[in-house]
Coordinates of C-alpha atoms in Angstrom, one line a residue:
Chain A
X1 CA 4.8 55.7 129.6
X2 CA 4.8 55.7 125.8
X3 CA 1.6 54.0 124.3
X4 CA 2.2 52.7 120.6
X5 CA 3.8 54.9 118.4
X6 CA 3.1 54.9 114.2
X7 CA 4.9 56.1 111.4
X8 CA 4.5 58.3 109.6
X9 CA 0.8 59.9 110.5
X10 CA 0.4 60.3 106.7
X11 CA 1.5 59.9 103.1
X12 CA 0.8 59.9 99.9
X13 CA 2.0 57.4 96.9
X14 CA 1.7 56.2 93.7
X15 CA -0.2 53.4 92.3
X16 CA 2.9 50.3 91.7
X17 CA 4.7 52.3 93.8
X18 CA 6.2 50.4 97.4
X19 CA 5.5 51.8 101.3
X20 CA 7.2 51.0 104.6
X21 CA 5.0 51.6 107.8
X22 CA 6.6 51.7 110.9
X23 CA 5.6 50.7 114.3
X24 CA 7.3 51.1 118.3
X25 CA 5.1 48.6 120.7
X26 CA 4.6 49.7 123.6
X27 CA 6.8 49.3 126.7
X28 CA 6.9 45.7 127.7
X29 CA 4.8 44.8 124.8
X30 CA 6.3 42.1 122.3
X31 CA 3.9 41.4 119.8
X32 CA 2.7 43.7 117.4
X33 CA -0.7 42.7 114.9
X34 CA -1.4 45.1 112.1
X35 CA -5.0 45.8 110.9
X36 CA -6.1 48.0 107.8
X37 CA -9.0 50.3 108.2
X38 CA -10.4 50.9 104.9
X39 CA -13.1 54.2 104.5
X40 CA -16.3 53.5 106.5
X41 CA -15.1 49.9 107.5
X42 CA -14.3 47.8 110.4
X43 CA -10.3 47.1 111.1
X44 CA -9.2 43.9 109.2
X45 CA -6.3 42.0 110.6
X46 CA -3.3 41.6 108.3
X47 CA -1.0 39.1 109.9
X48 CA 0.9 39.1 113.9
X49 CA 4.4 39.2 114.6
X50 CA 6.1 37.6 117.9
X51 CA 10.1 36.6 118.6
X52 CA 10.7 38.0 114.9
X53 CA 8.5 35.9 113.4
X54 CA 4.9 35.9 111.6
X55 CA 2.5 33.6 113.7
X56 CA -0.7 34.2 112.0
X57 CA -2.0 35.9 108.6
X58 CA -5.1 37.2 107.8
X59 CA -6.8 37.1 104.2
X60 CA -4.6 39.7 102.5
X61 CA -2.2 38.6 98.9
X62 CA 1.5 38.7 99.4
X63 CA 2.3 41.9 98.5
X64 CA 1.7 42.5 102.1
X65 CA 5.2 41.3 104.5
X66 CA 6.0 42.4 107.7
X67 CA 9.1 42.0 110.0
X68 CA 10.1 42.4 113.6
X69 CA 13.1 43.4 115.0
X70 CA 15.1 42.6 118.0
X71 CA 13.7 45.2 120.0
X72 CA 10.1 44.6 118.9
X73 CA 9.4 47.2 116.8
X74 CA 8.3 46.4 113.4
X75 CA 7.5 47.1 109.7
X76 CA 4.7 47.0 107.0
X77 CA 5.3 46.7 104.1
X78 CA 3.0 47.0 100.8
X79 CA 4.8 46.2 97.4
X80 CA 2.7 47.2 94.0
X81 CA 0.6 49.5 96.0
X82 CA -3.2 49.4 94.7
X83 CA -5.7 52.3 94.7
X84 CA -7.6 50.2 96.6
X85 CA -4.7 49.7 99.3
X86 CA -5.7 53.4 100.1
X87 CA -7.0 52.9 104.2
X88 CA -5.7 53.7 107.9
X89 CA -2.9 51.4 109.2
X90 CA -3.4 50.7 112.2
X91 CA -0.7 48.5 114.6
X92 CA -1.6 47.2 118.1
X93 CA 0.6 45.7 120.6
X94 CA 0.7 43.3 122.9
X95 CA 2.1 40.9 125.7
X96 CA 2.7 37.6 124.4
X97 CA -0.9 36.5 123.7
X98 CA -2.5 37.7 125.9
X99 CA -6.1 40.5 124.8
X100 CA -4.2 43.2 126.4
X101 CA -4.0 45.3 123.6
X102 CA -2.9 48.5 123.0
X103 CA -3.4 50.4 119.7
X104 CA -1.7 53.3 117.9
X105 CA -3.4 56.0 116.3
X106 CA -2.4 54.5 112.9
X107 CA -0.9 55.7 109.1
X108 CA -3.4 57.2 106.8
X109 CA -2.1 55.5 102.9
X110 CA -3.5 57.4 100.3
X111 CA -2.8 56.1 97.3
X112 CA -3.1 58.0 93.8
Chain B
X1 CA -13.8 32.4 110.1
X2 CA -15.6 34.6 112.8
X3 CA -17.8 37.4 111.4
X4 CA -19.6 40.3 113.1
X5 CA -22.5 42.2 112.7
X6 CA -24.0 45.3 113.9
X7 CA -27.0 45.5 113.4
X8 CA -27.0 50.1 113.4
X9 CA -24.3 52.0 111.0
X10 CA -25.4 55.3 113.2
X11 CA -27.3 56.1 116.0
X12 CA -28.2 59.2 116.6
X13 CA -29.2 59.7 120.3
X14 CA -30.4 63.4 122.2
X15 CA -28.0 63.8 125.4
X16 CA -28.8 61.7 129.0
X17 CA -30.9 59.5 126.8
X18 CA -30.2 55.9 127.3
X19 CA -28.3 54.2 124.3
X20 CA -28.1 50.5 122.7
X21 CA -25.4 49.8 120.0
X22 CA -26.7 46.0 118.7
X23 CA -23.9 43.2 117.7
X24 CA -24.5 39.6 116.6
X25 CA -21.3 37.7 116.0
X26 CA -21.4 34.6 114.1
X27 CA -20.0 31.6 116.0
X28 CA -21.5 29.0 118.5
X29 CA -17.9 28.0 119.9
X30 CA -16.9 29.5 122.4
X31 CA -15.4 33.4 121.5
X32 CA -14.1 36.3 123.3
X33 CA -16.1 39.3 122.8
X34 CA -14.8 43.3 122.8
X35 CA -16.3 46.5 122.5
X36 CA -13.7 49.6 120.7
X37 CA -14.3 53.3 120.5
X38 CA -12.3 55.5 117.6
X39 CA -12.8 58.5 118.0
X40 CA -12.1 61.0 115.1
X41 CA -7.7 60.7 113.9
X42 CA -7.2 58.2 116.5
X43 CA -6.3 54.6 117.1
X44 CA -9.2 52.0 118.9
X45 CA -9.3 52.6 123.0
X46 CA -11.2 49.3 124.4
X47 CA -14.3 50.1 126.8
X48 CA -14.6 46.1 127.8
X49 CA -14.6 42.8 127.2
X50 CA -16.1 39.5 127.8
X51 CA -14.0 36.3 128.7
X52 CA -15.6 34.3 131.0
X53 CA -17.9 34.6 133.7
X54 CA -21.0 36.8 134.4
X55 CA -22.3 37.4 131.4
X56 CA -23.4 41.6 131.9
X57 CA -20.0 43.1 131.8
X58 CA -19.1 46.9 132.6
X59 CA -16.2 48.7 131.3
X60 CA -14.9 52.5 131.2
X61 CA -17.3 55.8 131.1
X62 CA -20.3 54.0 132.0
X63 CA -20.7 51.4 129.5
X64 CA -21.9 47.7 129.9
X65 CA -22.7 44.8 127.5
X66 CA -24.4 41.9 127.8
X67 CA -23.7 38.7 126.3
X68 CA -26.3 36.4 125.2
X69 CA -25.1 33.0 124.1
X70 CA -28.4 31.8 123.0
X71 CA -28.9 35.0 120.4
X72 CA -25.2 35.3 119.9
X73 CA -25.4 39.0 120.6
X74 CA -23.4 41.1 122.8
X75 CA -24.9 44.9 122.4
X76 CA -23.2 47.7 124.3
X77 CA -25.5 50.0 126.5
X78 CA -25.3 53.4 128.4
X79 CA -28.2 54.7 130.4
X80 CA -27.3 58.2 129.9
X81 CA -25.3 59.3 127.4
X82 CA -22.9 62.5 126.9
X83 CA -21.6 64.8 124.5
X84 CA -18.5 63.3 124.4
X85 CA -19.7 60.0 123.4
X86 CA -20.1 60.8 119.6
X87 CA -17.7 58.4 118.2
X88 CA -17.2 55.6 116.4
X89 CA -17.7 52.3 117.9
X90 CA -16.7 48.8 116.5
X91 CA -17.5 45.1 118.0
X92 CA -15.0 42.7 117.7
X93 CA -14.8 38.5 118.1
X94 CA -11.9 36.6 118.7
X95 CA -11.3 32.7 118.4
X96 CA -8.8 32.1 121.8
X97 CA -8.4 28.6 119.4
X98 CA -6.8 30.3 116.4
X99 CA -5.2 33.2 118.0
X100 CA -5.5 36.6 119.2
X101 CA -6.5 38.3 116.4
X102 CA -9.7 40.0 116.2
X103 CA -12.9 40.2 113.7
X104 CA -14.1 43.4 113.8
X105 CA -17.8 44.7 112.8
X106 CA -18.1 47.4 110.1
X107 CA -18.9 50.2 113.1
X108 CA -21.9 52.0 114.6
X109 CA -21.2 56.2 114.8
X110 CA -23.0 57.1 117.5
X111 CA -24.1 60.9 117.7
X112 CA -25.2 62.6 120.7
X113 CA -27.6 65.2 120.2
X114 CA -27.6 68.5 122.4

């Protein structure tokens, strides 16, 4: 049984440029949370998605959105990309609300 | 907000010694408490987590944790450790009255000496 799947493993942009992160929950999972893992840091939580919508949001400016499809699969995105946006995406999945997590291995952003 | 500390950013330990990774976390409401290990290019695997009830949990590869209301701590502890245990390990808090999401600590590397 597929575990969460993230792409792509890495890339590489431009400061002001835009990036889409994708994410596949795993089987019978419909949430999905993102977290960014900056260098040497703990995971901070960027905002949950359930039934296509964004439930909760965590301390990070607009130019981070998200969006959930029907099948429960989902998207980061990061407009006017920062050097300091640089970090390891990481998406976790979930049933419903429940602590039964299950993380993927994550996106490495580097920005230049 | 929750916040989390721990206490060690690395640990360096000689193998089959015993082990303590320290976490305070900074609420006196009632919290859900979890222990992660990353290890190196992967995503967080969970080795257990504290609910409700007894208060000395035990999860996966021979790890337990304690929490202590009173001190706010929950440290993770292994009584003999193994090569294989170098990794990164992070404490996390979570509100069930706000949501799922999790607070995580800044991480304790934990290197086992041979």
């Amino acid at each position: 049984d597929a575990g969460v799947t993230q792409s792509p493993t890495h890339l590489i942009k431009t400061r002001g440029q835009q990036v889409t992160l994708r994410c596949s929950p795993k089987s019978g999972h419909d949430t999905v949370s993102w977290y960014q893992q900056a260098l040497g840091q703990g995971p901070q939580f960027i905002f949950q998605y359930y039934e296509e919508e964004e439930r909760q949001r965590g301390n990070f400016p607009d130019r981070f959105s998200g969006h959930q499809f029907p099948n429960y699969s989902s998207e980061l995105n990061v407009n006017a990309l920062l050097l300091g946006d640089s970090a390891l995406y990481l998406c976790a999945s979930s049933p419903g609300t429940s602590y039964g997590y299950t993380f993927g291995s994550g996106t490495r952003l580097t920005v230049v | 907000a929750q916040s989390v500390t721990q206490l060690d950013s690395q640990v360096p330990v000689f193998e089959e010694a015993p082990v303590e990774l320290r976490c305070n976390y900074s609420s006196s409401v009632s919290v859900y408490l979890f222990w992660y290990v990353q290890y190196p290019n992967q995503g967080l695997q969970l080795l257990l987590k504290y609910l409700s009830g007894s208060t000395l949990v035990k999860g996966i590869n021979g790890f337990e944790a304690e929490f202590n209301k009173s001190q706010t701590s929950f440290h993770l502890r292994k009584p003999s450790v193994h090569i294989s245990d170098t990794a990164e390990y992070f404490c996390a808090v979570s509100d069930p009255n706000t949501g799922n999401q999790f607070y995580f600590g800044t991480g304790t590397s934990l290197t086992v000496i041979p």
